[in-house]
Amino acid sequence: MTDRALLDRELGRLSWRLDRAGSSGLVDTSSLARALYSSDASLYRVVPRGVAHPRTVEELTRLLDEARADAVPITLRGAGTSCAGNAVGPGLVVDVSRHLNRIVEVDPEQRTAVVEPGVVQAALQKVAAPHGLRFGPDPSTHNRCTLGGMIGNNACGPRALGYGKTADNVLGLEVVTGSGERLVLGGPEATAVEDSPTLTALRELVGRNLAVIRTEFGRFGRQVSGYSLEHLLPENGFDVARFLTGTEGTLATITRATLRLVSDPPHRVMVALGYPSMAEAADDAPTVLAHRPTACEGLDARIVDVVRDRLGPSAVPEMPAGQGWMLVELADDDPVRLGERARALLAASGCGDGFVVEDAARATALWKIREDGAGLAGVSLGRPAYPGWEDAAVPPEHLGAYLRAFDELLTRHGLRGLPYGHFGDGCVHVRIDFPLTEEGGAAGYESFVTEAAELVASFGGSMSGEHGDGRARSALLPTMYSAEAIALFGAVKQVFDPDNLLNPGVLVDPRPVAADVRADLVRHAPMRGRELELAADVHRCSGVGKCLADTTGSLGVMCPSFQATRQEKDSTRGRARVLQEMINGSTVKRGFRSPEVHEALDLCLSCKGCRRDCPTGIDMAAYKARVLDETYRGGIRPRSHYALGWLPRWGRLITRVPGLSALVNAVMAAPLLRNALKWGAGVDQRRQLPRFARRSATATGRREATGQTAPNGPVVIWVDSFSDAFAGAGARPMVELLRSAGYEPRFLERDACCGLTWISTGQLDGARRQLRRALDVLHPVVSAGTPVVGMEPSCLAVWRSDAPELLPDDPRVPEVAAGVLTLAELLTRTPGWSAPDLSGTTVVAQPHCHHASVTGWKTDAALLAATGASVTTVGGCCGLAGNFGVEQGHYEVSVQVAEHDLLPAVRAAGDDAVVLADGFSCRTQLAELADRGALTLPELLLRGR
């Protein structure tokens, strides 16, 4: 029997015993679950044999006991944002993020917090903030990373200068060792050393190796690689809790943690320093450190140029002259003293140019360059860029020399990277364009990181400064540690986890660094040859998990389905992983028709939030359309594809045949017939059916056109299929507003459907036909210089996203995309037009998700601000999302998505508030779920006349 078959048998036995003990359904061995957890945020792929989501700490400990009895390897996982392959494993992956996320206690007087391992760092910050407290370390993934994961990797973040690493903020842990012993570490109920076989053996082991520990460990602040044995020295109080921080789940499983909270000084200021190069900026780091900064971040022109190119010049505020920069943060209780410290730092530094940034908004914009650049670095080098050598650290006094030598190493290997980092700590982040999908790519990667390890060791540094070693660097530990130290790691592992069941392959007895590299496996994937572009697209997902974060408060959209269900399969990352496994073909084996693929994509709303919000540019809506297109090509489709996918066609028919709309409306008013119609259309019975108009809005507009000339000339109104066919205000408010703005409104003489409903239901050949017909109608208008204004944001967005992808060789597409405008875009470029006065009006604005993600909301936001209205803009998605929310099987999630942002915002605003929603889906959702009418932008602006 193979090892895999044996493990499958043991997992089956384990599941049976857990079911008998009352933990039914705890272990999921489905191919979908295994695909979802096959990767973390690293470049490694290790397909587990099962996944577990314990619901309580007691269930977690029971799971650990049963797994140990059957010799099933365990890998603990929080948010899965590990960059070094720390959170993938061959046995059972245990995800603690879904359920083990209780903040047990926050004690403001003692400045402590007690948490379960799945608590997200930002969630703790939110609870601690009202007490003027915070958890110090703040990695860039703070809005989704878990505290258990931070403890596992000894995470830091940019403000470790002020608050220390995670290890410096851990006061106590409750753990289960690999051998099954329960330990309480720290606090009044701590396990006595003499009462614990594990602690006794550990203390004796340390006593026999004091010289090695004192000479090789704890040499500088960011020495994170390996086990941090310095915490076990007698002079350091034999602090086992701090020692276990950073052991990457290889020795014990955390069930509860007691953490130190700190107060934030109330006053902060940034000092921006410019240098001829990033290395010269790094040379000045020791000078900066003498001024006790809380953060000291370094970057150079490569990162700044990427941000400027990708996000536009407005994303980069004025910076000091130079090609390399340090952004330094000082904090103080006294604002006068803070100003003096900032000026003293500026005067003492060796910068060529610099200034104190007094304005908080400007400081935020400068910090954002660093954050945005870090996200864009992986997709800005021509070839994909990967982690693997992404967080090496050296003592700060050696940082400049290290950066020069590192650039030379990159050049020697023909590689490119965009370095940046925590210069005050000597830590450098970089993603490198390793050619992993090319022949010999994995071997080249191994050669580079081996030389890089030798380089960092020559400067007395650490291969990891905060991410841990994982699968990326564990095999390289002998480069920076003696044979005695490596043997000591193994002896410690034997004390805690004698059967090597906890995170095997990491730190002790490690896997080779080039083993299990995901991109290398793609070269041999069965589907890659046929689907080269799709394979490249879905493998762009780096796994950093921004799609898990709730960013709607800052007007993010991605990922509404995950916020509703909290299941990995409903995240952008989870879907990308399943599509990757579809390409690979070993776990997900039936290509586009694989049930795992359809289950993962089922609750994707096609909102396109990931297209904007994902740092790697994943466009799951486009991938879903492609999967549906390939799955049902030439075959029978779901009923909703014919009813909702062809809705524009049905709408035109019903509104053009005299009397047909009245007949259809009568049918929809009769309960039995209405229910039968919903079933036939694949529509959920709880949904209402919109009434059809007696005559299309376009036909009405043509009949009512005056033909009079206007000072600003003609403008063509492009009426979408929804506004055209369904009962409502139609195009009249748009006509009236455009006339008041000095335009002569006109209507298209022929239909111009963008094919949106064909795209969302995966009927891409039909969508292309619709788009070509629309181009035949719209392009002559646009090429003649006549502006076209669209009424429906999602249809307008098709021209700026889907059309260029579906018709890449049609030169008319970019011209139409540039010539079809939103109302806000048209009005803000109209000579002499000014926004009406809406002072005293409270507006709740729900941007359609395609408007926010593709077209952009900034122009609308500026126009609304100019009206003087009090505007609350809602992030996220309304939840209806075209055909998604009306289809059978989607109602509950559609409502949950609406309840996340839109419905609470509308309720909070009160009955007197005006709800603005240009999207037909958004208005429909509000009418059904909140019994609330919403206005379009022209209707709102007409109120101010």
Tab-separated table of N, CA, C and O in Angstrom, residues 323-364:
chain	number	residue	atom	x	y	z
A	323	GLN	N	16.451	59.072	-6.145
A	323	GLN	CA	16.052	57.789	-6.731
A	323	GLN	C	15.816	56.721	-5.668
A	323	GLN	O	15.409	55.613	-5.977
A	324	GLY	N	16.090	57.065	-4.419
A	324	GLY	CA	15.830	56.168	-3.301
A	324	GLY	C	15.321	56.978	-2.124
A	324	GLY	O	15.691	58.160	-1.958
A	325	TRP	N	14.444	56.371	-1.321
A	325	TRP	CA	13.812	57.137	-0.255
A	325	TRP	C	13.703	56.319	1.027
A	325	TRP	O	13.609	55.081	0.987
A	326	MET	N	13.689	57.017	2.134
A	326	MET	CA	13.234	56.459	3.402
A	326	MET	C	12.062	57.303	3.891
A	326	MET	O	12.131	58.536	3.895
A	327	LEU	N	11.008	56.604	4.274
A	327	LEU	CA	9.847	57.237	4.890
A	327	LEU	C	9.886	56.871	6.362
A	327	LEU	O	9.765	55.707	6.725
A	328	VAL	N	10.063	57.886	7.205
A	328	VAL	CA	10.316	57.658	8.622
A	328	VAL	C	9.137	58.204	9.432
A	328	VAL	O	8.696	59.334	9.202
A	329	GLU	N	8.657	57.401	10.355
A	329	GLU	CA	7.575	57.844	11.232
A	329	GLU	C	8.091	58.020	12.647
A	329	GLU	O	8.750	57.137	13.202
A	330	LEU	N	7.774	59.167	13.233
A	330	LEU	CA	8.063	59.438	14.633
A	330	LEU	C	6.734	59.595	15.366
A	330	LEU	O	5.757	60.096	14.803
A	331	ALA	N	6.699	59.175	16.611
A	331	ALA	CA	5.492	59.298	17.426
A	331	ALA	C	5.876	59.828	18.794
A	331	ALA	O	6.958	59.543	19.309
A	332	ASP	N	4.942	60.609	19.369
A	332	ASP	CA	5.262	61.219	20.660
A	332	ASP	C	3.970	61.635	21.358
A	332	ASP	O	2.936	61.846	20.708
A	333	ASP	N	4.050	61.778	22.683
A	333	ASP	CA	2.912	62.285	23.451
A	333	ASP	C	2.810	63.808	23.386
A	333	ASP	O	1.744	64.375	23.635
A	334	ASP	N	3.940	64.456	23.054
A	334	ASP	CA	4.004	65.918	23.064
A	334	ASP	C	4.196	66.415	21.630
A	334	ASP	O	5.227	66.145	21.001
A	335	PRO	N	3.243	67.152	21.063
A	335	PRO	CA	3.380	67.583	19.664
A	335	PRO	C	4.558	68.539	19.443
A	335	PRO	O	5.170	68.522	18.378
A	336	VAL	N	4.858	69.367	20.438
A	336	VAL	CA	5.986	70.285	20.284
A	336	VAL	C	7.294	69.507	20.227
A	336	VAL	O	8.146	69.722	19.351
A	337	ARG	N	7.450	68.585	21.156
A	337	ARG	CA	8.660	67.743	21.150
A	337	ARG	C	8.749	66.919	19.874
A	337	ARG	O	9.834	66.713	19.327
A	338	LEU	N	7.612	66.457	19.384
A	338	LEU	CA	7.600	65.674	18.152
A	338	LEU	C	8.125	66.494	16.984
A	338	LEU	O	8.939	66.014	16.181
A	339	GLY	N	7.687	67.750	16.879
A	339	GLY	CA	8.186	68.610	15.820
A	339	GLY	C	9.679	68.838	15.918
A	339	GLY	O	10.397	68.841	14.907
A	340	GLU	N	10.170	69.005	17.148
A	340	GLU	CA	11.610	69.198	17.341
A	340	GLU	C	12.384	67.953	16.929
A	340	GLU	O	13.437	68.036	16.294
A	341	ARG	N	11.856	66.783	17.281
A	341	ARG	CA	12.525	65.531	16.908
A	341	ARG	C	12.562	65.353	15.392
A	341	ARG	O	13.568	64.900	14.829
A	342	ALA	N	11.461	65.714	14.727
A	342	ALA	CA	11.401	65.567	13.271
A	342	ALA	C	12.423	66.472	12.595
A	342	ALA	O	13.139	66.056	11.671
A	343	ARG	N	12.512	67.705	13.056
A	343	ARG	CA	13.484	68.631	12.459
A	343	ARG	C	14.911	68.197	12.754
A	343	ARG	O	15.802	68.332	11.900
A	344	ALA	N	15.145	67.661	13.941
A	344	ALA	CA	16.487	67.182	14.284
A	344	ALA	C	16.870	65.988	13.404
A	344	ALA	O	18.022	65.881	12.945
A	345	LEU	N	15.922	65.096	13.163
A	345	LEU	CA	16.199	63.954	12.284
A	345	LEU	C	16.542	64.428	10.876
A	345	LEU	O	17.512	63.963	10.271
A	346	LEU	N	15.758	65.355	10.363
A	346	LEU	CA	15.995	65.860	9.017
A	346	LEU	C	17.383	66.497	8.914
A	346	LEU	O	18.108	66.278	7.935
A	347	ALA	N	17.762	67.247	9.934
A	347	ALA	CA	19.065	67.916	9.917
A	347	ALA	C	20.217	66.925	10.043
A	347	ALA	O	21.273	67.100	9.415
A	348	ALA	N	20.012	65.863	10.816
A	348	ALA	CA	21.105	64.914	11.059
A	348	ALA	C	21.283	63.922	9.926
A	348	ALA	O	22.368	63.354	9.758
A	349	SER	N	20.245	63.699	9.145
A	349	SER	CA	20.320	62.678	8.100
A	349	SER	C	21.278	63.090	6.994
A	349	SER	O	21.602	64.270	6.838
A	350	GLY	N	21.696	62.122	6.230
A	350	GLY	CA	22.564	62.390	5.094
A	350	GLY	C	21.815	62.490	3.787
A	350	GLY	O	22.397	62.265	2.717
A	351	CYS	N	20.535	62.823	3.833
A	351	CYS	CA	19.725	62.851	2.612
A	351	CYS	C	20.123	64.015	1.722
A	351	CYS	O	20.641	65.037	2.184
A	352	GLY	N	19.865	63.852	0.426
A	352	GLY	CA	20.087	64.950	-0.496
A	352	GLY	C	18.952	65.941	-0.485
A	352	GLY	O	19.136	67.127	-0.776
A	353	ASP	N	17.758	65.453	-0.180
A	353	ASP	CA	16.582	66.305	-0.103
A	353	ASP	C	15.615	65.646	0.873
A	353	ASP	O	15.606	64.422	1.032
A	354	GLY	N	14.807	66.448	1.528
A	354	GLY	CA	13.859	65.862	2.460
A	354	GLY	C	12.962	66.912	3.057
A	354	GLY	O	13.216	68.119	2.939
A	355	PHE	N	11.898	66.471	3.685
A	355	PHE	CA	10.990	67.405	4.330
A	355	PHE	C	10.149	66.660	5.363
A	355	PHE	O	9.993	65.438	5.317
A	356	VAL	N	9.634	67.446	6.309
A	356	VAL	CA	8.705	66.917	7.303
A	356	VAL	C	7.308	66.998	6.708
A	356	VAL	O	6.902	68.039	6.191
A	357	VAL	N	6.588	65.907	6.770
A	357	VAL	CA	5.234	65.847	6.212
A	357	VAL	C	4.250	66.093	7.349
A	357	VAL	O	3.950	65.203	8.139
A	358	GLU	N	3.757	67.318	7.420
A	358	GLU	CA	2.848	67.692	8.497
A	358	GLU	C	1.423	67.218	8.222
A	358	GLU	O	0.672	66.889	9.137
A	359	ASP	N	1.044	67.203	6.936
A	359	ASP	CA	-0.326	66.878	6.564
A	359	ASP	C	-0.557	65.369	6.611
A	359	ASP	O	0.140	64.596	5.949
A	360	ALA	N	-1.542	64.939	7.397
A	360	ALA	CA	-1.789	63.509	7.582
A	360	ALA	C	-2.222	62.841	6.281
A	360	ALA	O	-1.846	61.697	6.000
A	361	ALA	N	-3.019	63.546	5.467
A	361	ALA	CA	-3.486	62.962	4.209
A	361	ALA	C	-2.321	62.726	3.253
A	361	ALA	O	-2.262	61.703	2.558
A	362	ARG	N	-1.388	63.642	3.251
A	362	ARG	CA	-0.220	63.479	2.384
A	362	ARG	C	0.659	62.339	2.880
A	362	ARG	O	1.196	61.553	2.079
A	363	ALA	N	0.796	62.231	4.194
A	363	ALA	CA	1.572	61.120	4.749
A	363	ALA	C	0.929	59.789	4.382
A	363	ALA	O	1.615	58.820	4.012
A	364	THR	N	-0.400	59.734	4.466
A	364	THR	CA	-1.100	58.512	4.099
A	364	THR	C	-0.848	58.166	2.641
A	364	THR	O	-0.650	56.994	2.286
